[in-house]
Coordinates of C-alpha atoms in Angstrom, one line a residue:
Chain A
D966 CA 79.9 169.7 -24.4
A967 CA 78.7 169.7 -28.2
K968 CA 76.6 166.8 -28.5
T969 CA 76.0 164.4 -31.4
T970 CA 72.8 163.0 -32.9
Q971 CA 72.9 159.9 -35.0
P972 CA 70.5 157.4 -36.3
P973 CA 70.9 154.1 -34.4
S974 CA 71.4 152.0 -37.3
M975 CA 71.7 151.7 -41.2
D976 CA 72.1 149.3 -44.0
C977 CA 73.4 149.4 -47.1
A978 CA 74.2 147.3 -50.0
E979 CA 77.9 145.6 -50.8
G980 CA 79.5 148.3 -53.4
R981 CA 77.2 150.9 -52.8
A982 CA 78.0 154.4 -51.0
A983 CA 77.0 154.2 -47.5
N984 CA 76.2 157.8 -46.5
L985 CA 75.7 158.3 -42.5
P986 CA 74.6 161.3 -40.9
C987 CA 75.3 163.5 -38.1
N988 CA 73.5 166.5 -36.4
H989 CA 75.9 168.3 -34.2
S990 CA 73.5 171.8 -33.9
T991 CA 75.4 173.1 -31.0
I992 CA 79.0 172.7 -32.2
S993 CA 81.2 175.8 -31.5
G994 CA 83.5 177.5 -34.2
N995 CA 86.5 175.8 -32.8
E996 CA 85.2 172.3 -32.9
Y997 CA 86.2 169.9 -35.5
V998 CA 83.8 167.1 -36.5
Y999 CA 85.7 163.8 -35.9
W1000 CA 84.6 160.0 -37.4
Y1001 CA 85.0 157.0 -35.8
R1002 CA 84.3 153.4 -36.1
Q1003 CA 84.5 150.3 -34.2
I1004 CA 84.3 146.9 -35.2
H1005 CA 83.5 144.5 -32.7
S1006 CA 84.6 145.2 -29.3
Q1007 CA 88.0 146.7 -30.5
G1008 CA 89.0 149.7 -29.6
P1009 CA 87.7 152.7 -32.0
Q1010 CA 89.4 153.4 -35.1
Y1011 CA 90.1 156.8 -36.7
I1012 CA 88.7 157.6 -39.9
I1013 CA 88.7 161.3 -41.0
H1014 CA 87.9 164.7 -39.4
G1015 CA 87.2 168.3 -40.7
L1016 CA 86.3 171.8 -39.4
K1017 CA 84.6 173.7 -42.3
N1018 CA 85.7 172.3 -45.7
N1019 CA 84.7 168.9 -47.1
E1020 CA 87.6 166.4 -46.5
T1021 CA 88.6 163.0 -48.1
N1022 CA 91.0 160.4 -47.9
E1023 CA 91.7 156.7 -48.4
M1024 CA 89.1 155.5 -46.4
A1025 CA 86.0 158.0 -46.7
S1026 CA 84.6 161.3 -47.4
L1027 CA 83.4 164.0 -44.7
I1028 CA 80.4 166.6 -46.1
I1029 CA 80.1 169.5 -43.4
T1030 CA 77.0 172.1 -44.3
E1031 CA 77.5 175.1 -44.6
D1032 CA 76.4 176.1 -41.0
R1033 CA 78.3 173.5 -39.7
K1034 CA 75.4 172.1 -37.7
S1035 CA 75.4 168.5 -39.5
S1036 CA 77.5 166.7 -41.6
T1037 CA 77.9 163.5 -43.4
L1038 CA 80.5 160.6 -43.6
I1039 CA 80.3 158.8 -47.3
L1040 CA 82.2 155.3 -47.7
P1041 CA 82.3 155.2 -51.6
H1042 CA 82.1 152.0 -52.0
A1043 CA 81.1 149.8 -49.2
T1044 CA 82.2 146.7 -48.4
L1045 CA 81.3 143.6 -45.9
R1046 CA 84.6 144.9 -43.8
D1047 CA 82.9 148.4 -43.2
T1048 CA 80.0 146.7 -40.9
A1049 CA 80.7 148.5 -37.7
V1050 CA 79.1 151.2 -35.4
Y1051 CA 79.9 154.3 -36.4
Y1052 CA 80.8 157.4 -34.1
C1053 CA 80.6 161.2 -34.8
I1054 CA 82.2 163.4 -32.5
V1055 CA 83.1 167.0 -31.9
R1056 CA 86.3 168.1 -30.1
Y1057 CA 89.1 170.8 -30.6
L1058 CA 92.1 170.2 -31.9
Q1059 CA 94.0 171.7 -29.0
G1060 CA 93.3 171.3 -25.2
A1061 CA 91.4 169.1 -22.8
Q1062 CA 87.9 168.6 -22.8
K1063 CA 85.3 166.0 -22.1
L1064 CA 85.3 163.3 -25.3
V1065 CA 81.8 162.4 -25.6
F1066 CA 81.0 159.6 -27.6
G1067 CA 77.1 159.3 -28.8
Q1068 CA 75.3 156.0 -29.1
G1069 CA 76.8 155.6 -32.7
T1070 CA 75.1 154.1 -36.2
R1071 CA 75.5 150.5 -36.8
L1072 CA 76.0 150.1 -40.3
T1073 CA 75.3 146.6 -41.8
I1074 CA 76.7 146.0 -45.2
N1075 CA 74.5 143.5 -46.9
P1076 CA 76.0 141.1 -49.8
Chain B
N1480 CA 96.2 150.5 -30.7
A1481 CA 100.0 151.5 -30.7
G1482 CA 100.9 153.2 -27.7
V1483 CA 98.4 152.6 -25.2
T1484 CA 98.5 149.8 -23.0
Q1485 CA 95.8 148.3 -20.3
T1486 CA 95.9 145.9 -17.9
P1487 CA 94.5 143.2 -17.1
K1488 CA 92.5 142.4 -20.4
F1489 CA 90.4 139.9 -18.4
Q1490 CA 89.2 140.0 -15.0
V1491 CA 86.1 138.1 -13.1
L1492 CA 85.3 139.8 -9.7
K1493 CA 83.1 139.0 -7.2
T1494 CA 80.5 141.9 -5.8
G1495 CA 82.2 143.9 -3.3
Q1496 CA 85.6 143.0 -4.5
S1497 CA 87.9 145.8 -5.6
M1498 CA 90.1 145.8 -8.4
T1499 CA 92.3 148.6 -10.2
L1500 CA 92.7 148.9 -14.4
Q1501 CA 95.9 150.3 -15.4
C1502 CA 96.4 152.5 -18.4
A1503 CA 99.9 153.7 -19.8
Q1504 CA 100.7 155.7 -22.7
D1505 CA 104.4 156.3 -24.3
M1506 CA 103.2 159.1 -26.5
N1507 CA 103.7 161.8 -24.1
H1508 CA 100.2 162.8 -24.2
N1509 CA 98.7 165.4 -21.7
S1510 CA 95.1 163.9 -21.6
M1511 CA 93.6 160.5 -20.7
Y1512 CA 90.1 158.9 -20.4
W1513 CA 88.5 156.5 -19.3
Y1514 CA 85.2 154.7 -21.0
R1515 CA 83.4 152.0 -20.4
Q1516 CA 81.0 150.3 -23.3
D1517 CA 78.1 147.7 -22.1
P1518 CA 77.1 145.5 -24.7
G1519 CA 75.1 147.0 -27.7
M1520 CA 76.2 150.2 -26.3
G1521 CA 78.4 153.3 -27.3
L1522 CA 81.4 154.3 -25.2
R1523 CA 80.5 156.4 -22.1
L1524 CA 83.3 158.7 -20.5
I1525 CA 83.7 157.7 -16.6
Y1526 CA 86.3 160.3 -16.0
Y1527 CA 89.3 162.0 -17.5
S1528 CA 92.6 163.8 -17.1
A1529 CA 93.7 166.7 -18.7
S1530 CA 97.1 166.3 -17.3
E1531 CA 99.3 165.1 -14.6
G1532 CA 97.7 165.6 -11.4
T1533 CA 94.4 166.5 -12.5
T1534 CA 91.0 164.7 -12.8
D1535 CA 87.4 165.2 -14.0
K1536 CA 84.1 163.4 -13.8
G1537 CA 82.7 162.5 -16.7
E1538 CA 79.2 160.7 -17.8
V1539 CA 79.2 157.7 -15.4
P1540 CA 81.7 158.5 -12.5
N1541 CA 79.6 156.8 -9.8
G1542 CA 81.4 153.6 -8.1
Y1543 CA 85.2 154.5 -9.8
N1544 CA 87.8 156.5 -8.7
V1545 CA 90.8 157.4 -10.9
S1546 CA 94.4 158.6 -10.3
R1547 CA 96.8 160.3 -12.6
L1548 CA 100.1 160.1 -10.6
N1549 CA 102.0 160.8 -13.8
K1550 CA 102.0 162.0 -17.2
R1551 CA 102.1 158.3 -18.5
E1552 CA 99.5 156.4 -16.0
F1553 CA 96.0 156.9 -15.5
S1554 CA 94.4 154.3 -13.7
L1555 CA 90.7 153.2 -12.8
R1556 CA 89.6 151.8 -9.5
L1557 CA 86.6 150.0 -8.4
E1558 CA 86.5 150.1 -4.7
S1559 CA 83.5 147.6 -4.0
A1560 CA 82.5 146.0 -7.5
A1561 CA 79.0 145.2 -8.7
P1562 CA 77.2 143.6 -11.1
S1563 CA 76.5 146.7 -12.9
Q1564 CA 79.9 147.5 -13.4
T1565 CA 80.1 144.3 -15.8
S1566 CA 81.6 146.0 -18.9
V1567 CA 84.6 146.4 -21.5
Y1568 CA 86.8 149.8 -20.3
F1569 CA 88.9 151.4 -22.6
C1570 CA 91.6 154.0 -21.8
A1571 CA 92.3 156.4 -24.4
T1572 CA 94.7 159.4 -25.2
P1573 CA 94.1 162.0 -27.9
T1574 CA 96.6 163.9 -29.4
D1575 CA 97.2 167.3 -28.3
T1576 CA 98.8 169.3 -30.5
A1577 CA 97.8 171.4 -33.5
S1578 CA 99.4 168.7 -36.0
G1579 CA 97.5 166.0 -34.2
N1580 CA 94.3 164.3 -35.6
T1581 CA 93.3 161.2 -33.7
I1582 CA 92.4 159.3 -30.1
Y1583 CA 94.4 156.3 -29.6
F1584 CA 92.5 153.6 -27.7
G1585 CA 93.8 150.8 -25.7
E1586 CA 92.7 146.9 -26.5
G1587 CA 90.3 147.1 -24.2
S1588 CA 89.7 145.3 -20.8
W1589 CA 86.8 142.9 -20.1
L1590 CA 85.5 143.0 -16.7
T1591 CA 82.7 140.7 -15.0
V1592 CA 81.5 141.0 -11.9
V1593 CA 79.4 138.1 -10.4

């Protein structure tokens, strides 16, 4: 199972871009990188995913290094509502496997 | 959390009591998972089921049993509850087709063992 490593906490000023790093050095060729976030004790919420290319949606951008050993989630204009724990996980798009969440990064957006 | 239903939402148990957490999904997914989340911690995988009739251990399976009797339901049983099992429990099911891209979570079950 590919493991991920994230910093335990980060701070960001409201309105600025929040850049959350993730290391996944043992990722295999067919595994995707997914990002989820969890606000308080709600169930995790999907943000974005990617395989090789950089991806962007209405919530965030995902930058994956060329060797795929690490990635960065970018929240372009962070708001107070983006304060949450952010999880980076790797998984195959098809088939069953253990879905292992790491400790995540607790992102605090400061006014 | 649409499509994944967990029951009960809250439960208080005495040490040694048994109980079953129920999870049902109406999305016809093959895989289902049970996670626990302790205060200030990430989600830890307890058990997972790749398909109806199959189950496998996750990271923290001790003290739990699971049952996947049909495609829709995946239950988690505590045979003899311990205070260390006080936690929030999440059931989850990922899409498992090429067009799918997300994992659906239930709303969580808050369990306190006293």
